[in-house]
Coordinates of C-alpha atoms and ligand atoms in Angstrom, one line a residue:
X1 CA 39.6 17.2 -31.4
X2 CA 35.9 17.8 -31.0
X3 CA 34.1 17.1 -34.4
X4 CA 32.2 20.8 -34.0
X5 CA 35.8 22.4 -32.9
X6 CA 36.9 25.1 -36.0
X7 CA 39.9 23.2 -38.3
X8 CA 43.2 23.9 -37.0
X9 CA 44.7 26.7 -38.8
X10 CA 48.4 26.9 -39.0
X11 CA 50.4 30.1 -38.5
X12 CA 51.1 30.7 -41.9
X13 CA 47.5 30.4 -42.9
X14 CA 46.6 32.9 -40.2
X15 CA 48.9 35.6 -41.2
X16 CA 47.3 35.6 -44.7
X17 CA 44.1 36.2 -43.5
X18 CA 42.5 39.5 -43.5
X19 CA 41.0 41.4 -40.1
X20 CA 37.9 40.1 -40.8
X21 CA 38.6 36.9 -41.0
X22 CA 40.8 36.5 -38.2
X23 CA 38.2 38.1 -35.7
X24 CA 35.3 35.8 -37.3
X25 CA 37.6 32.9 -36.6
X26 CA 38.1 34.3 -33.3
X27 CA 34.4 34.7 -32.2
X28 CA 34.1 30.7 -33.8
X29 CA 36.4 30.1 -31.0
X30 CA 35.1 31.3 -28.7
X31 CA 31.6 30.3 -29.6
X32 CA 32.4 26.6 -29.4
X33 CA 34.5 27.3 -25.7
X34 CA 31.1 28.6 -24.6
X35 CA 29.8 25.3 -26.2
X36 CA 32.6 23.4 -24.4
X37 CA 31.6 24.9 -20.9
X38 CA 28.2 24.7 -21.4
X39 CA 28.1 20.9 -22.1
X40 CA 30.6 20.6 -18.8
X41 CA 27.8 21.9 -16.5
X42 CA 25.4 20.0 -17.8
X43 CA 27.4 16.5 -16.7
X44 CA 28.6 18.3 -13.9
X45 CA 24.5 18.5 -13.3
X46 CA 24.2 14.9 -14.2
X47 CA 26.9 13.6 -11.4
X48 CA 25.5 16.2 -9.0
X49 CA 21.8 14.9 -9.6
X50 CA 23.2 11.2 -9.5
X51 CA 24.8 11.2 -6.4
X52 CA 22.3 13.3 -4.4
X53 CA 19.5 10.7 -5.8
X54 CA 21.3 8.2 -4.7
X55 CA 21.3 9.1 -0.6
X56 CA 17.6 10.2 -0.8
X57 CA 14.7 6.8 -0.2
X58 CA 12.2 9.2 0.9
X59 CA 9.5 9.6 -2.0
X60 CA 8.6 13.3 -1.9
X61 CA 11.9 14.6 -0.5
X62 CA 13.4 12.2 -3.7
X63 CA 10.7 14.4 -6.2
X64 CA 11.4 18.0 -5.0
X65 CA 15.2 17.2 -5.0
X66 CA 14.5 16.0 -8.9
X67 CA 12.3 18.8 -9.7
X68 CA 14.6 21.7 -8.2
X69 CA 17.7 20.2 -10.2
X70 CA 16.3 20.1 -13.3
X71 CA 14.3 22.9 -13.1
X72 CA 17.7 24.6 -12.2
X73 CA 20.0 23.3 -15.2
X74 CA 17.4 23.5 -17.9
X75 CA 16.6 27.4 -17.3
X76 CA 13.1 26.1 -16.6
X77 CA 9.9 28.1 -14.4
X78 CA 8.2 25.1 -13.3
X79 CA 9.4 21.0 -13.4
X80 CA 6.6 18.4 -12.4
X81 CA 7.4 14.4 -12.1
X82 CA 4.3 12.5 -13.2
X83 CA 3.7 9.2 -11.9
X84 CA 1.4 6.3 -13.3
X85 CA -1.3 4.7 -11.2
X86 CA -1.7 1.5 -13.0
X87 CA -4.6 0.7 -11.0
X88 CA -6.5 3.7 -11.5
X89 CA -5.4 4.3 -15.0
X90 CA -3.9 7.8 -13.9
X91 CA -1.1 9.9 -13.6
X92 CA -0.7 11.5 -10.7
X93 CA 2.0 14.6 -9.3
X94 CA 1.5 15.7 -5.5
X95 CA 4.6 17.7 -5.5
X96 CA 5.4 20.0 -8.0
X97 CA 6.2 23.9 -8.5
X98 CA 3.2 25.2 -8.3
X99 CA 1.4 22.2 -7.1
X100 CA 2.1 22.7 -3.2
X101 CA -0.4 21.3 -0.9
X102 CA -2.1 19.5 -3.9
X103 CA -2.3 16.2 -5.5
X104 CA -3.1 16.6 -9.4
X105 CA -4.0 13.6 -11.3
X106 CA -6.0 12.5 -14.6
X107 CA -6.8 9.4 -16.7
X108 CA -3.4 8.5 -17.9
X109 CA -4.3 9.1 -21.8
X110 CA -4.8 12.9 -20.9
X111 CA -2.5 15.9 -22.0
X112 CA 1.4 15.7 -23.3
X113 CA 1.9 13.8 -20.1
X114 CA -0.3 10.7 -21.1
X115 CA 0.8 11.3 -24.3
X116 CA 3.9 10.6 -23.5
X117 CA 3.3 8.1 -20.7
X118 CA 1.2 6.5 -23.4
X119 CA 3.3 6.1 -26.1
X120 CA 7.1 7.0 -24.7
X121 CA 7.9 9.6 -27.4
X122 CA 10.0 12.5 -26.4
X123 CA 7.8 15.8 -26.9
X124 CA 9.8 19.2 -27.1
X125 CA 6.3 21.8 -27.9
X126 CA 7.2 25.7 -28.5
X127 CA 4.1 26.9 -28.7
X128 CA 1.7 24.7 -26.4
X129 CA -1.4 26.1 -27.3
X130 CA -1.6 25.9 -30.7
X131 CA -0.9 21.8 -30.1
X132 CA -4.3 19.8 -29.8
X133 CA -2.3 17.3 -28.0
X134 CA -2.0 20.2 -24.7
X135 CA -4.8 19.8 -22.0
X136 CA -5.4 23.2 -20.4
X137 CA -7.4 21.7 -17.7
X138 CA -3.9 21.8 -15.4
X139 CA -3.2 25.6 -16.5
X140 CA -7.0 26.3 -15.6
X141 CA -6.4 24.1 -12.2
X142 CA -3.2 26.3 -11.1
X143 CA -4.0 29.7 -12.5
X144 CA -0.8 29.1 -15.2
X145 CA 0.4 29.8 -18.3
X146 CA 1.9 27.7 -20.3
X147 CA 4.2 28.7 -23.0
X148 CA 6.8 25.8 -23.9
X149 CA 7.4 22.5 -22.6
X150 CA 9.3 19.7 -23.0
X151 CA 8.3 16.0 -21.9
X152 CA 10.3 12.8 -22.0
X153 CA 9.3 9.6 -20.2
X154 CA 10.9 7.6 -17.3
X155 CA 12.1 4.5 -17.7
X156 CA 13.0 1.7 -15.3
X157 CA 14.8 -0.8 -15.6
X158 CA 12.4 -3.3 -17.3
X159 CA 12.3 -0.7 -19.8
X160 CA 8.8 -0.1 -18.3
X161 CA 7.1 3.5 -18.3
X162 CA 6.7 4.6 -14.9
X163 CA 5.9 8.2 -15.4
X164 CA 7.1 11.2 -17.3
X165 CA 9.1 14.2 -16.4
X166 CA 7.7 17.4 -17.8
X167 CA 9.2 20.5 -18.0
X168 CA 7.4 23.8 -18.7
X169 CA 8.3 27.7 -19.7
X170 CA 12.2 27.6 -20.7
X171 CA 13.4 31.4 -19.4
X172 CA 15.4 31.6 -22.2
X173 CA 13.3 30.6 -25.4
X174 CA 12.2 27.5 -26.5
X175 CA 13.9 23.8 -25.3
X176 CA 17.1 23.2 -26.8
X177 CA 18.2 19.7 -28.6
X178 CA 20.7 19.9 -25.2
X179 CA 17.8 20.0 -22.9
X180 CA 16.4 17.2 -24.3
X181 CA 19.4 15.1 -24.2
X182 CA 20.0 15.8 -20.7
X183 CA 16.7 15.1 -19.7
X184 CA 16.8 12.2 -21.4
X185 CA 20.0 11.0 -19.5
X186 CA 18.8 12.1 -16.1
X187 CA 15.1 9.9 -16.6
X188 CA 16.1 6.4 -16.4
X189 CA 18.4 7.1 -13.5
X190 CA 15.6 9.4 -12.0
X191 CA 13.0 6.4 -12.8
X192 CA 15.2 3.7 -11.1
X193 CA 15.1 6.0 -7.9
X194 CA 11.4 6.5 -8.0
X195 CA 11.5 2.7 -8.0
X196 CA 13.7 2.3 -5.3
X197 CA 11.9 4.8 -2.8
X198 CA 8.5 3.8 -3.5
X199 CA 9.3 0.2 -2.9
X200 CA 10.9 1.3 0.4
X201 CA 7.7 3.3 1.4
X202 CA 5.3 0.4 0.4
X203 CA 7.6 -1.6 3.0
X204 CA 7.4 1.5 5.3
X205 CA 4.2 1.0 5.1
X206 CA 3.8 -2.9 5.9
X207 CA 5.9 -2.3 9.0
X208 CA 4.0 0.1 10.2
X209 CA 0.6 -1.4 10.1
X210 CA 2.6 -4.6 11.3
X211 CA 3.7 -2.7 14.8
X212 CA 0.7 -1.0 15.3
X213 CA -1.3 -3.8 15.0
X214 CA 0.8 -5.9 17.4
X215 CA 0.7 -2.8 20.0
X216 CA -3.5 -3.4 19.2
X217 CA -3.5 -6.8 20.4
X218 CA -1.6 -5.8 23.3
X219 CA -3.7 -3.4 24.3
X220 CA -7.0 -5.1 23.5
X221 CA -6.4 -7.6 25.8
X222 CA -7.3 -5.1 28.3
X223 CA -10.0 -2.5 27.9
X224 CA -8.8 -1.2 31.0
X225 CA -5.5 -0.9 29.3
X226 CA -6.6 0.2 25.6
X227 CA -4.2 2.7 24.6
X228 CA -1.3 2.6 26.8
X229 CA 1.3 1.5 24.2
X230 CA 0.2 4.5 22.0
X231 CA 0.4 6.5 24.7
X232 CA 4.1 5.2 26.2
X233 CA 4.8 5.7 22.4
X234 CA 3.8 9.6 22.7
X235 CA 4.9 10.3 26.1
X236 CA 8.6 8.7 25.0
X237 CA 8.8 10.6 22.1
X238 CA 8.3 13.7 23.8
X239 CA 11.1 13.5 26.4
X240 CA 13.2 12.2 23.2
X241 CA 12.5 15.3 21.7
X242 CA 13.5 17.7 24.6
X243 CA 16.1 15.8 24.9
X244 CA 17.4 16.6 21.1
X245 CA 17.6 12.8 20.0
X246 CA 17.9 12.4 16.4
X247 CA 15.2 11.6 14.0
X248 CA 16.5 8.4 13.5
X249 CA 16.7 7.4 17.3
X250 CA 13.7 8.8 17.9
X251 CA 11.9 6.3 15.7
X252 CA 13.6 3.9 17.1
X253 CA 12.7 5.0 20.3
X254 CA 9.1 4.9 19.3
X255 CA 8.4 1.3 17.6
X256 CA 10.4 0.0 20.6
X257 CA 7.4 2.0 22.9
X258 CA 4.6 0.5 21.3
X259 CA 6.0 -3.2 21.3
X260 CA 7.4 -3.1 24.7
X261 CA 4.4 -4.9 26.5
X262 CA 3.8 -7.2 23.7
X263 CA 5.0 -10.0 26.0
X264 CA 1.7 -9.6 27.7
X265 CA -0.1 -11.6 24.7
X266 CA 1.4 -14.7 26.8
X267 CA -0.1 -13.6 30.4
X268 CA -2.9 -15.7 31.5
X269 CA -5.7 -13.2 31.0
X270 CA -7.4 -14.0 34.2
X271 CA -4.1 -12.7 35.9
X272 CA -4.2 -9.4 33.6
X273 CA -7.8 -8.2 34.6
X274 CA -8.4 -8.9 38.1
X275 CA -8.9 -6.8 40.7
X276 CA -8.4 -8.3 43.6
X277 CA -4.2 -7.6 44.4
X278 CA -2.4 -10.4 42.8
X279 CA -1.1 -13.3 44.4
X280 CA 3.0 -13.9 44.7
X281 CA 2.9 -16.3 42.2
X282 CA 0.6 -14.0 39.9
X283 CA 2.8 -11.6 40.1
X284 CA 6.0 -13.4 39.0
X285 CA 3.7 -14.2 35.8
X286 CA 3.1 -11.2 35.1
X287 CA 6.9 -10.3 35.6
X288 CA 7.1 -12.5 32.8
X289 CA 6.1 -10.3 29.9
X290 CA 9.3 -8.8 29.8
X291 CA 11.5 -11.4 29.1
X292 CA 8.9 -12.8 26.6
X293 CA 8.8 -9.6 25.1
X294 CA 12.4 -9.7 24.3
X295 CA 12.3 -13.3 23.0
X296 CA 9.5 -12.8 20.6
X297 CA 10.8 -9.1 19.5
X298 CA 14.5 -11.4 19.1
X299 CA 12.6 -13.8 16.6
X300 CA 11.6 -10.9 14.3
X301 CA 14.4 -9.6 11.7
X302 CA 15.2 -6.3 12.3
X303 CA 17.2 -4.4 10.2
X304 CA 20.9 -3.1 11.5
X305 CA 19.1 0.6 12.3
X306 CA 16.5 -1.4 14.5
X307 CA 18.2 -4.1 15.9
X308 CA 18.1 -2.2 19.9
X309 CA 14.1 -2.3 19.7
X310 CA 14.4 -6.1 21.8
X311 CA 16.9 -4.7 24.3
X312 CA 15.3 -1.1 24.6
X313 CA 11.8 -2.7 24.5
X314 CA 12.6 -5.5 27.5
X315 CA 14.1 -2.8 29.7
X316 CA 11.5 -0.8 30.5
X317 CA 11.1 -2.4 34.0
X318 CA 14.7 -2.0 35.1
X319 CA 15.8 0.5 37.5
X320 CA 18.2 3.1 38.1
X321 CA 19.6 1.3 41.4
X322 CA 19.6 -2.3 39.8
X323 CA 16.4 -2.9 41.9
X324 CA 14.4 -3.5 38.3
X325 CA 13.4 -6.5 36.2
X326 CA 14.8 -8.9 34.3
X327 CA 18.1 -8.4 34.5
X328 CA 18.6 -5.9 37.7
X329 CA 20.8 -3.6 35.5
X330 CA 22.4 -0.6 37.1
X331 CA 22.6 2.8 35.8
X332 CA 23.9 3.5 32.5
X333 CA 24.1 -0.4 31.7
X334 CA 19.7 0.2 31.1
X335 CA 19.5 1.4 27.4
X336 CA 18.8 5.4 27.8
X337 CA 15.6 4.6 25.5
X338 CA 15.0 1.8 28.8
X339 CA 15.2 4.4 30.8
X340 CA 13.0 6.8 28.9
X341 CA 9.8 4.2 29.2
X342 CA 10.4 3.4 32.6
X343 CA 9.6 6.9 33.2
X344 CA 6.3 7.0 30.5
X345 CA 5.3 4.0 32.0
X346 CA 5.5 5.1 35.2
X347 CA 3.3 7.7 34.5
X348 CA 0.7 6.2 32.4
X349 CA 0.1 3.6 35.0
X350 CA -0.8 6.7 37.6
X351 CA -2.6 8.0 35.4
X352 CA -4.6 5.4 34.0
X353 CA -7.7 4.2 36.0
X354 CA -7.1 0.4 36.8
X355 CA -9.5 -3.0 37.5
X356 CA -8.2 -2.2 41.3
X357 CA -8.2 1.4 41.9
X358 CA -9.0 5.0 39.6
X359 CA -6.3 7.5 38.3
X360 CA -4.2 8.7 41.4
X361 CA -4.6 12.6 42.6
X362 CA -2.4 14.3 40.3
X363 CA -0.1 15.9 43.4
X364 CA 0.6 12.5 44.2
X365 CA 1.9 11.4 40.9
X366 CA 4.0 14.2 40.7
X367 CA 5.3 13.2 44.4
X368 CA 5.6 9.6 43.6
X369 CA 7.5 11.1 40.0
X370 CA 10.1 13.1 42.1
X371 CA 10.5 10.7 44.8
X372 CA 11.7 8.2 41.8
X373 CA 14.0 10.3 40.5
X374 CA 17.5 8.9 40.8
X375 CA 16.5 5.5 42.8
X376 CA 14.5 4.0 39.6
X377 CA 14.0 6.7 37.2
X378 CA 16.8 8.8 35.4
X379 CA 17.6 12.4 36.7
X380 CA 18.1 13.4 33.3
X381 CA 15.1 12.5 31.5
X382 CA 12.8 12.8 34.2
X383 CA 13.8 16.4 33.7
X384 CA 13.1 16.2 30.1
X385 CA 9.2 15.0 30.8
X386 CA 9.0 18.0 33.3
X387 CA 9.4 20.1 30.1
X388 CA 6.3 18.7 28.1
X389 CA 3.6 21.6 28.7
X390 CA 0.4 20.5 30.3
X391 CA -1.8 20.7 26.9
X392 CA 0.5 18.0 25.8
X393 CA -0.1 15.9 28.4
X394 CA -3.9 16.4 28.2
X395 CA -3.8 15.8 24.1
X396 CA -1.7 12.2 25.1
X397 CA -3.8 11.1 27.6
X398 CA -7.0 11.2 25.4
X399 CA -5.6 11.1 21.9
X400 CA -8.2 9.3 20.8
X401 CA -10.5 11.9 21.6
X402 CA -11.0 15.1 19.7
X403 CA -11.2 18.3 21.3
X404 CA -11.9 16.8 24.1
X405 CA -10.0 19.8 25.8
X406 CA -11.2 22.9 24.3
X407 CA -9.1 24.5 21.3
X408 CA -8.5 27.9 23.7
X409 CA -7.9 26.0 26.5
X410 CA -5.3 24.3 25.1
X411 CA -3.6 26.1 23.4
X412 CA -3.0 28.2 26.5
X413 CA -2.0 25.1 28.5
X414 CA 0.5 24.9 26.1
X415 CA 2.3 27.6 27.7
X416 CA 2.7 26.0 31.1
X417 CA 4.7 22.8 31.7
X418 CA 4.5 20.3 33.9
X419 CA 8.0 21.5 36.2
X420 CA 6.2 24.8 36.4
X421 CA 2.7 22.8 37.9
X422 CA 5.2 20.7 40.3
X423 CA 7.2 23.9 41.6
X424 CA 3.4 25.3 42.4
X425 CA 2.5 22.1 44.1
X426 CA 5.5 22.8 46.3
X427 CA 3.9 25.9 47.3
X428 CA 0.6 26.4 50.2
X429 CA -0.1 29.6 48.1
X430 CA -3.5 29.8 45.7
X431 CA -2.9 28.3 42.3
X432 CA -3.1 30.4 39.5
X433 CA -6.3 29.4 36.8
X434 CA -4.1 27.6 34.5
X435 CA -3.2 24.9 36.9
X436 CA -7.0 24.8 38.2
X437 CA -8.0 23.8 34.7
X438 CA -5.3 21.3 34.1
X439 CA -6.7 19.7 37.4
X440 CA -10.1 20.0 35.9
X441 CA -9.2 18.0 32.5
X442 CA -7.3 15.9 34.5
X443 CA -10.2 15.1 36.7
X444 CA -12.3 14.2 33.7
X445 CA -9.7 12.4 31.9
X446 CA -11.3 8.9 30.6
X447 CA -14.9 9.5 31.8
X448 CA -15.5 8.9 27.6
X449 CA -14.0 5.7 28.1
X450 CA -15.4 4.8 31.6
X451 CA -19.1 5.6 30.2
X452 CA -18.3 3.1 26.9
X453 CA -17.6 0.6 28.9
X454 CA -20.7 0.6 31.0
Ligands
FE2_1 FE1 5.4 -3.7 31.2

């Protein structure tokens, strides 16, 4: 028996009692059943918050969820997660209701929140402003009122503080003794999250810089070549897109792009920047960059959702027919991401002035595109780059250059893709002014670059 429950009352006892009585012990029933429910959804809330923490690594997607939950059980208008930036002495909140689209912080002594930060005492205020403790500054910020509030601190593990959870404007009337307990119970597991995600992003992070800066040295081997793994990377992603790959693949897709020369670091340099054609024996070298591509991307641990990166990275020079490097696989047997940077590479390298000739005519690399189709590059996806609209191609091929291509004119150039410039090409008729201007860009394409260099 619950210690609050009413004492049992046995039937005797009830018949003596008076009308009254009975319908006073009646409402203390039903009083405590409300109590009894009430206290149910509240750890139904706690299992619910629990498990969807659990299945969320991504930092702000990990802070909304929080913030809608709680702001949900606890009746609340607003919920903000403050974090502590020991380096900078603050606390800091970009996501919060009422904070969209901007990051709040303030030395971490400041307000209820440093308060509390400070000194990890639970504060439950009814009346905000009559409390010196309450910094208006974030009410004058965001245009808000702020009636009530209730702030505990997070946590971790360690038994560190991390940050504190604040709560503000209960619907209902002040916090509750309830509200704080539950909030209470939701912080550590909320602070061991935070924890969790933020040491995942700061390893995001690491890997990130680590690829990009291998797809640098790549590149800068070659000013010739400077940008083509970014490129690859964005012209992949693209056809991925169209072709309704997953985020997840996608991403794979992408690191796998902007690592999949990175076997060039071991080409004799002399053999990468002449311009003279190559000798047969030159050329094998340079055939070479594949396989050690896929034995330097085999020495790096990848985890079990990137572990294809070395096979999709070393395929890239395989064909459809089986006529293709290293391996002379056939079909289906080259990775579909494979096949997806044959064809970005394909058209990079047309498109791309070279130490032994400039950017081919853009009818021909459309011809040379089509004529591929099937014998080395995939029907399917060749299909999918044919869908990218011509501003998007523009934007790639100079994506280190801003507005390069006139805002206007892109965005209209955005309304034409490629497949629709190809079925013109086909044609003897005039071309319309949208394809004369892609032709224009594309004629210009690089002449930054070219003019650097000299
Ligand atoms: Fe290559």
């Amino acid at each position: 028996m619950h210690k609050d429950f009413p004492s049992a009352t046995s039937n005797v006892e009830l018949h003596n009692l008076s009308r009254e009585e009975l319908i006073a012990k009646i409402r203390a029933y039903q009083r405590q059943i409300e109590l009894f429910r009430e206290e149910q959804r509240r750890l139904n809330t706690l299992f619910a918050i629990t498990r969807s923490l659990s299945q969320e690594l991504d930092l702000d997607n990990l802070l909304h969820l929080l913030m809608d939950e709680v702001k949900e059980t606890l009746q609340a208008d607003r919920c903000t997660v403050f974090l502590i930036d020991e380096e900078r002495g603050e606390l800091w909140s970009r996501v919060g209701h009422g904070l969209e689209n901007f990051e709040i912080r303030f030395p971490k002594s400041k307000g209820i929140a440093g308060y509390v930060a400070t000194t990890g005492e639970v504060l439950k205020i009814d009346d905000c402003y009559s409390d010196p403790r309450f910094n208006p500054e974030i009410d004058r910020k965001t245009g808000y009122r702020t009636r009530n509030l209730l702030t505990v601190p997070m946590r971790n593990k360690m038994r560190e503080i991390i940050g504190v959870f604040q709560v503000l404007n209960k619907k209902t009337g002040p916090f509750t003794d309830a509200d704080v307990r539950l909030l209470e119970a939701i912080a550590p597991i909320a602070a061991v999250q935070i924890e969790n995600a933020q040491l995942y992003e700061e390893l995001r992070r690491t890997f990130d810089s680590l690829i990009s800066t291998l797809a640098h040295i790549v590149d800068a081997r070659d000013p010739q070549t400077a940008g083509h793994s970014h490129r690859i990377m964005l012209y992949a992603d693209e056809i991925a897109r169209i072709a309704g790959w997953s985020k997840r693949d996608r991403e794979v897709l992408r690191i796998s792009a902007l690592l999949h020369d990175l076997g060039k670091i071991g080409i004799r340099e002399h053999v990468l920047t002449k311009s003279e054609p190559l000798t047969e024996e030159e050329y094998e070298h340079v055939r070479q960059h594949v396989e050690l591509t896929k034995s330097i991307l085999q020495k790096i641990h990848f985890s079990r959702r990137f572990k294809d990166i070395p096979l999709i990275a070393a395929s890239h020079h395989e064909r459809l027919d089986g006529s293709g490097y290293p391996d002379g696989l056939v079909g289906e047997e080259i990775p579909a991401g494979g096949r997806i940077l044959a064809i970005a590479d394909m058209f990079d390298a047309m498109t791309s002035r070279r130490h032994y000739r400039d950017r081919l005519n853009f009818v021909q690399v459309v011809r040379t595109l089509k004529e591929a189709i099937g014998r080395h590059l995939d029907p399917y996806y060749v299909n999918c780059f044919f869908q990218i609209s011509l501003g998007r191609l523009l934007e790639i091929m100079e994506f280190e250059e801003d507005e390069w291509v006139r805002p206007a004119d892109l965005k209209w150039l955005k309304n034409f893709t490629l497949g629709e410039l190809a079925r013109l090409f086909e044609k003897e008729a005039d071309w319309p002014e949208w394809a004369l201007m892609f032709l224009r860009y594309y004629e210009t394409a690089g002449s930054q670059n070219q003019n650097r260099e000299e």
